[in-house]
Amino acid sequence: MLDWWERWQIPLYLAALVLGALIGLAAPATAPAFEVAINPVLMALLYATFLSVPLTKVGQALRDGRFLAGLTVLNFLIVPVVVYLLSRFVADDQALLLGVLLAPCIDYVIAFSGLADPARLRLLSQLSVEGCGPVSVGELTETSGLSQPTVSHHLKRLTEAGLLDKVRVGRTVTHQVRPELFAELRTVLQMD
């Protein structure tokens, strides 16, 4: 269930936003009935979002300087700029503007930091080494210090995010960084 939720979370959120907008525009008289559902729905969404956070890895993440730096930059620089730019669309409506600016940014950070898992970054760093061709799960397991199921899980997530290409060589499935992303990843991962 968690894998399904993690995979479809953003499309489900977008679908819910579109559905809410359509209902609001088509039947504005229903607003009072839906208004009482706002807090319970937000609590359910935050609960579902926190389900995808591996709480057993929080201590490890708090000791990972790169992860904390990335999270800090995302939460205090990038997200506020994006929210500010998006808020320009509702700047004329003070109530909407206040709602956008007072909404907590942490739920955005949690939803978009799925790729910021320290194990995923470690695997991505290994795959981003110049001259590194396709690498098998077994090879990554040996060099990363992670278990085979953990490596497989994170490679699946990175592939779904469009960061890796899966390459079949005979009976072996290998992974490699998508060539068009290689230069950008080297810069982001500070490998130069």
mmCIF file of C-alpha atoms in Angstrom:
data_model
loop_
_atom_site.group_PDB
_atom_site.id
_atom_site.type_symbol
_atom_site.label_atom_id
_atom_site.label_comp_id
_atom_site.label_asym_id
_atom_site.label_seq_id
_atom_site.Cartn_x
_atom_site.Cartn_y
_atom_site.Cartn_z
ATOM 1 C CA MET A 1 0.000 0.000 0.000
ATOM 2 C CA LEU A 2 2.813 2.435 0.882
ATOM 3 C CA ASP A 3 4.531 1.773 -2.439
ATOM 4 C CA TRP A 4 1.265 2.485 -4.251
ATOM 5 C CA TRP A 5 0.710 5.678 -2.236
ATOM 6 C CA GLU A 6 4.269 6.889 -2.818
ATOM 7 C CA ARG A 7 3.976 6.256 -6.544
ATOM 8 C CA TRP A 8 0.581 7.968 -6.999
ATOM 9 C CA GLN A 9 0.677 10.647 -4.269
ATOM 10 C CA ILE A 10 1.245 13.683 -6.487
ATOM 11 C CA PRO A 11 -1.262 12.661 -9.215
ATOM 12 C CA LEU A 12 -3.850 11.958 -6.493
ATOM 13 C CA TYR A 13 -3.262 15.363 -4.901
ATOM 14 C CA LEU A 14 -3.582 17.069 -8.282
ATOM 15 C CA ALA A 15 -6.750 15.108 -9.104
ATOM 16 C CA ALA A 16 -8.242 16.100 -5.741
ATOM 17 C CA LEU A 17 -7.407 19.761 -6.394
ATOM 18 C CA VAL A 18 -9.025 19.635 -9.828
ATOM 19 C CA LEU A 19 -12.089 17.832 -8.460
ATOM 20 C CA GLY A 20 -12.419 20.378 -5.644
ATOM 21 C CA ALA A 21 -12.136 23.280 -8.081
ATOM 22 C CA LEU A 22 -14.736 21.754 -10.402
ATOM 23 C CA ILE A 23 -17.188 21.147 -7.563
ATOM 24 C CA GLY A 24 -16.580 24.648 -6.186
ATOM 25 C CA LEU A 25 -17.174 26.252 -9.575
ATOM 26 C CA ALA A 26 -20.138 24.071 -10.546
ATOM 27 C CA ALA A 27 -21.931 24.133 -7.194
ATOM 28 C CA PRO A 28 -20.746 27.027 -4.996
ATOM 29 C CA ALA A 29 -23.664 26.458 -2.608
ATOM 30 C CA THR A 30 -21.982 23.236 -1.428
ATOM 31 C CA ALA A 31 -19.047 25.180 0.056
ATOM 32 C CA PRO A 32 -20.354 25.179 3.665
ATOM 33 C CA ALA A 33 -20.777 21.395 3.586
ATOM 34 C CA PHE A 34 -17.224 20.868 2.344
ATOM 35 C CA GLU A 35 -15.730 23.531 4.607
ATOM 36 C CA VAL A 36 -16.136 21.345 7.699
ATOM 37 C CA ALA A 37 -14.086 18.616 5.965
ATOM 38 C CA ILE A 38 -10.993 20.784 5.398
ATOM 39 C CA ASN A 39 -9.173 20.051 8.680
ATOM 40 C CA PRO A 40 -9.936 16.302 8.767
ATOM 41 C CA VAL A 41 -8.846 15.932 5.128
ATOM 42 C CA LEU A 42 -5.637 17.881 5.774
ATOM 43 C CA MET A 43 -4.905 15.669 8.787
ATOM 44 C CA ALA A 44 -5.494 12.531 6.701
ATOM 45 C CA LEU A 45 -3.217 13.831 3.937
ATOM 46 C CA LEU A 46 -0.450 14.702 6.390
ATOM 47 C CA TYR A 47 -0.824 11.291 8.029
ATOM 48 C CA ALA A 48 -0.562 9.595 4.630
ATOM 49 C CA THR A 49 2.459 11.733 3.774
ATOM 50 C CA PHE A 50 4.210 10.865 7.048
ATOM 51 C CA LEU A 51 3.599 7.160 6.409
ATOM 52 C CA SER A 52 6.185 7.364 3.635
ATOM 53 C CA VAL A 53 8.831 8.807 5.973
ATOM 54 C CA PRO A 54 11.107 5.991 7.217
ATOM 55 C CA LEU A 55 11.111 6.962 10.906
ATOM 56 C CA THR A 56 13.694 4.290 11.718
ATOM 57 C CA LYS A 57 16.149 6.249 9.547
ATOM 58 C CA VAL A 58 15.563 9.683 11.120
ATOM 59 C CA GLY A 59 18.644 9.448 13.345
ATOM 60 C CA GLN A 60 20.793 8.496 10.362
ATOM 61 C CA ALA A 61 19.342 11.362 8.326
ATOM 62 C CA LEU A 62 20.044 13.859 11.122
ATOM 63 C CA ARG A 63 23.723 12.852 11.041
ATOM 64 C CA ASP A 64 23.918 13.225 7.253
ATOM 65 C CA GLY A 65 25.173 16.763 6.592
ATOM 66 C CA ARG A 66 24.399 16.740 2.866
ATOM 67 C CA PHE A 67 20.844 15.585 3.488
ATOM 68 C CA LEU A 68 20.283 18.281 6.128
ATOM 69 C CA ALA A 69 21.828 20.932 3.886
ATOM 70 C CA GLY A 70 19.594 19.893 0.995
ATOM 71 C CA LEU A 71 16.518 19.853 3.214
ATOM 72 C CA THR A 72 17.375 23.279 4.642
ATOM 73 C CA VAL A 73 17.904 24.806 1.199
ATOM 74 C CA LEU A 74 14.675 23.236 -0.051
ATOM 75 C CA ASN A 75 12.586 24.308 2.951
ATOM 76 C CA PHE A 76 13.962 27.804 3.531
ATOM 77 C CA LEU A 77 15.025 28.939 0.049
ATOM 78 C CA ILE A 78 13.410 27.039 -2.803
ATOM 79 C CA VAL A 79 9.911 26.371 -1.417
ATOM 80 C CA PRO A 80 9.379 29.965 -0.185
ATOM 81 C CA VAL A 81 10.432 31.336 -3.590
ATOM 82 C CA VAL A 82 8.100 28.917 -5.409
ATOM 83 C CA VAL A 83 5.238 29.729 -3.019
ATOM 84 C CA TYR A 84 5.868 33.454 -3.448
ATOM 85 C CA LEU A 85 5.829 33.140 -7.249
ATOM 86 C CA LEU A 86 2.655 31.045 -7.165
ATOM 87 C CA SER A 87 1.053 33.487 -4.732
ATOM 88 C CA ARG A 88 1.256 36.215 -7.362
ATOM 89 C CA PHE A 89 -1.746 34.549 -9.025
ATOM 90 C CA VAL A 90 -3.879 35.233 -5.934
ATOM 91 C CA ALA A 91 -2.247 38.499 -4.823
ATOM 92 C CA ASP A 92 -5.463 40.455 -5.457
ATOM 93 C CA ASP A 93 -7.479 38.295 -3.047
ATOM 94 C CA GLN A 94 -6.132 38.948 0.470
ATOM 95 C CA ALA A 95 -7.841 35.894 2.009
ATOM 96 C CA LEU A 96 -6.347 33.511 -0.571
ATOM 97 C CA LEU A 97 -2.948 35.171 -0.350
ATOM 98 C CA LEU A 98 -2.947 34.850 3.440
ATOM 99 C CA GLY A 99 -3.937 31.176 3.158
ATOM 100 C CA VAL A 100 -1.139 30.426 0.709
ATOM 101 C CA LEU A 101 1.500 32.252 2.727
ATOM 102 C CA LEU A 102 0.438 30.783 6.079
ATOM 103 C CA ALA A 103 0.216 27.198 4.812
ATOM 104 C CA PRO A 104 3.033 25.157 6.331
ATOM 105 C CA CYS A 105 5.787 24.386 3.849
ATOM 106 C CA ILE A 106 6.931 21.230 5.630
ATOM 107 C CA ASP A 107 4.323 19.026 3.936
ATOM 108 C CA TYR A 108 5.677 20.148 0.556
ATOM 109 C CA VAL A 109 9.200 19.340 1.695
ATOM 110 C CA ILE A 110 8.226 15.865 2.880
ATOM 111 C CA ALA A 111 6.364 15.101 -0.326
ATOM 112 C CA PHE A 112 9.228 16.242 -2.559
ATOM 113 C CA SER A 113 12.114 14.917 -0.475
ATOM 114 C CA GLY A 114 11.439 11.294 -1.349
ATOM 115 C CA LEU A 115 14.504 11.455 -3.542
ATOM 116 C CA ALA A 116 16.524 12.986 -0.735
ATOM 117 C CA ASP A 117 16.753 9.722 1.203
ATOM 118 C CA PRO A 118 20.427 9.337 2.204
ATOM 119 C CA ALA A 119 20.576 5.807 0.763
ATOM 120 C CA ARG A 120 19.176 7.024 -2.566
ATOM 121 C CA LEU A 121 21.674 9.859 -2.695
ATOM 122 C CA ARG A 122 24.501 7.448 -1.892
ATOM 123 C CA LEU A 123 23.447 5.097 -4.716
ATOM 124 C CA LEU A 124 23.007 8.021 -7.097
ATOM 125 C CA SER A 125 26.485 9.252 -6.184
ATOM 126 C CA GLN A 126 27.957 5.831 -6.909
ATOM 127 C CA LEU A 127 26.196 5.616 -10.264
ATOM 128 C CA SER A 128 27.277 9.152 -11.166
ATOM 129 C CA VAL A 129 30.997 8.413 -11.078
ATOM 130 C CA GLU A 130 32.478 9.306 -14.447
ATOM 131 C CA GLY A 131 33.069 6.250 -16.614
ATOM 132 C CA CYS A 132 30.632 4.200 -14.565
ATOM 133 C CA GLY A 133 28.545 2.192 -16.993
ATOM 134 C CA PRO A 134 25.521 0.099 -16.133
ATOM 135 C CA VAL A 135 25.878 -1.453 -12.668
ATOM 136 C CA SER A 136 23.997 -4.454 -11.284
ATOM 137 C CA VAL A 137 22.157 -4.591 -7.965
ATOM 138 C CA GLY A 138 24.758 -7.078 -6.715
ATOM 139 C CA GLU A 139 27.639 -4.728 -7.491
ATOM 140 C CA LEU A 140 25.883 -1.818 -5.797
ATOM 141 C CA THR A 141 25.089 -3.996 -2.777
ATOM 142 C CA GLU A 142 28.780 -4.845 -2.375
ATOM 143 C CA THR A 143 30.021 -1.268 -2.691
ATOM 144 C CA SER A 144 27.244 0.606 -0.874
ATOM 145 C CA GLY A 145 27.051 -1.395 2.338
ATOM 146 C CA LEU A 146 23.272 -1.616 1.913
ATOM 147 C CA SER A 147 21.266 -4.838 1.740
ATOM 148 C CA GLN A 148 20.136 -6.175 -1.639
ATOM 149 C CA PRO A 149 16.409 -5.517 -0.963
ATOM 150 C CA THR A 150 17.236 -1.948 0.114
ATOM 151 C CA VAL A 151 19.320 -1.326 -3.008
ATOM 152 C CA SER A 152 16.569 -2.786 -5.230
ATOM 153 C CA HIS A 153 13.899 -0.652 -3.550
ATOM 154 C CA HIS A 154 15.849 2.587 -3.951
ATOM 155 C CA LEU A 155 16.871 1.823 -7.543
ATOM 156 C CA LYS A 156 13.199 1.262 -8.352
ATOM 157 C CA ARG A 157 12.286 4.670 -6.880
ATOM 158 C CA LEU A 158 15.138 6.431 -8.725
ATOM 159 C CA THR A 159 14.118 4.760 -11.995
ATOM 160 C CA GLU A 160 10.463 5.750 -11.476
ATOM 161 C CA ALA A 161 11.610 9.332 -10.855
ATOM 162 C CA GLY A 162 13.304 9.302 -14.265
ATOM 163 C CA LEU A 163 16.846 9.610 -12.919
ATOM 164 C CA LEU A 164 18.066 6.159 -13.940
ATOM 165 C CA ASP A 165 17.777 3.943 -16.988
ATOM 166 C CA LYS A 166 17.259 0.249 -16.486
ATOM 167 C CA VAL A 167 19.409 -1.778 -18.884
ATOM 168 C CA ARG A 168 19.063 -5.521 -19.374
ATOM 169 C CA VAL A 169 22.339 -7.281 -20.159
ATOM 170 C CA GLY A 170 21.521 -10.940 -20.737
ATOM 171 C CA ARG A 171 19.739 -12.103 -17.600
ATOM 172 C CA THR A 172 21.155 -9.302 -15.481
ATOM 173 C CA VAL A 173 19.299 -6.050 -14.938
ATOM 174 C CA THR A 174 21.619 -3.083 -14.533
ATOM 175 C CA HIS A 175 21.063 0.587 -13.828
ATOM 176 C CA GLN A 176 22.822 3.716 -14.990
ATOM 177 C CA VAL A 177 22.283 7.442 -14.680
ATOM 178 C CA ARG A 178 20.369 8.802 -17.645
ATOM 179 C CA PRO A 179 23.055 10.337 -19.878
ATOM 180 C CA GLU A 180 21.281 13.683 -20.228
ATOM 181 C CA LEU A 181 21.240 14.067 -16.436
ATOM 182 C CA PHE A 182 24.854 13.079 -15.822
ATOM 183 C CA ALA A 183 26.376 16.596 -15.890
ATOM 184 C CA GLU A 184 23.641 18.061 -13.709
ATOM 185 C CA LEU A 185 23.972 15.245 -11.167
ATOM 186 C CA ARG A 186 27.727 15.715 -10.950
ATOM 187 C CA THR A 187 27.164 19.386 -10.113
ATOM 188 C CA VAL A 188 24.396 18.730 -7.580
ATOM 189 C CA LEU A 189 26.300 15.916 -5.889
ATOM 190 C CA GLN A 190 29.473 18.078 -5.798
ATOM 191 C CA MET A 191 31.592 15.505 -7.557
ATOM 192 C CA ASP A 192 33.762 17.887 -9.597
#
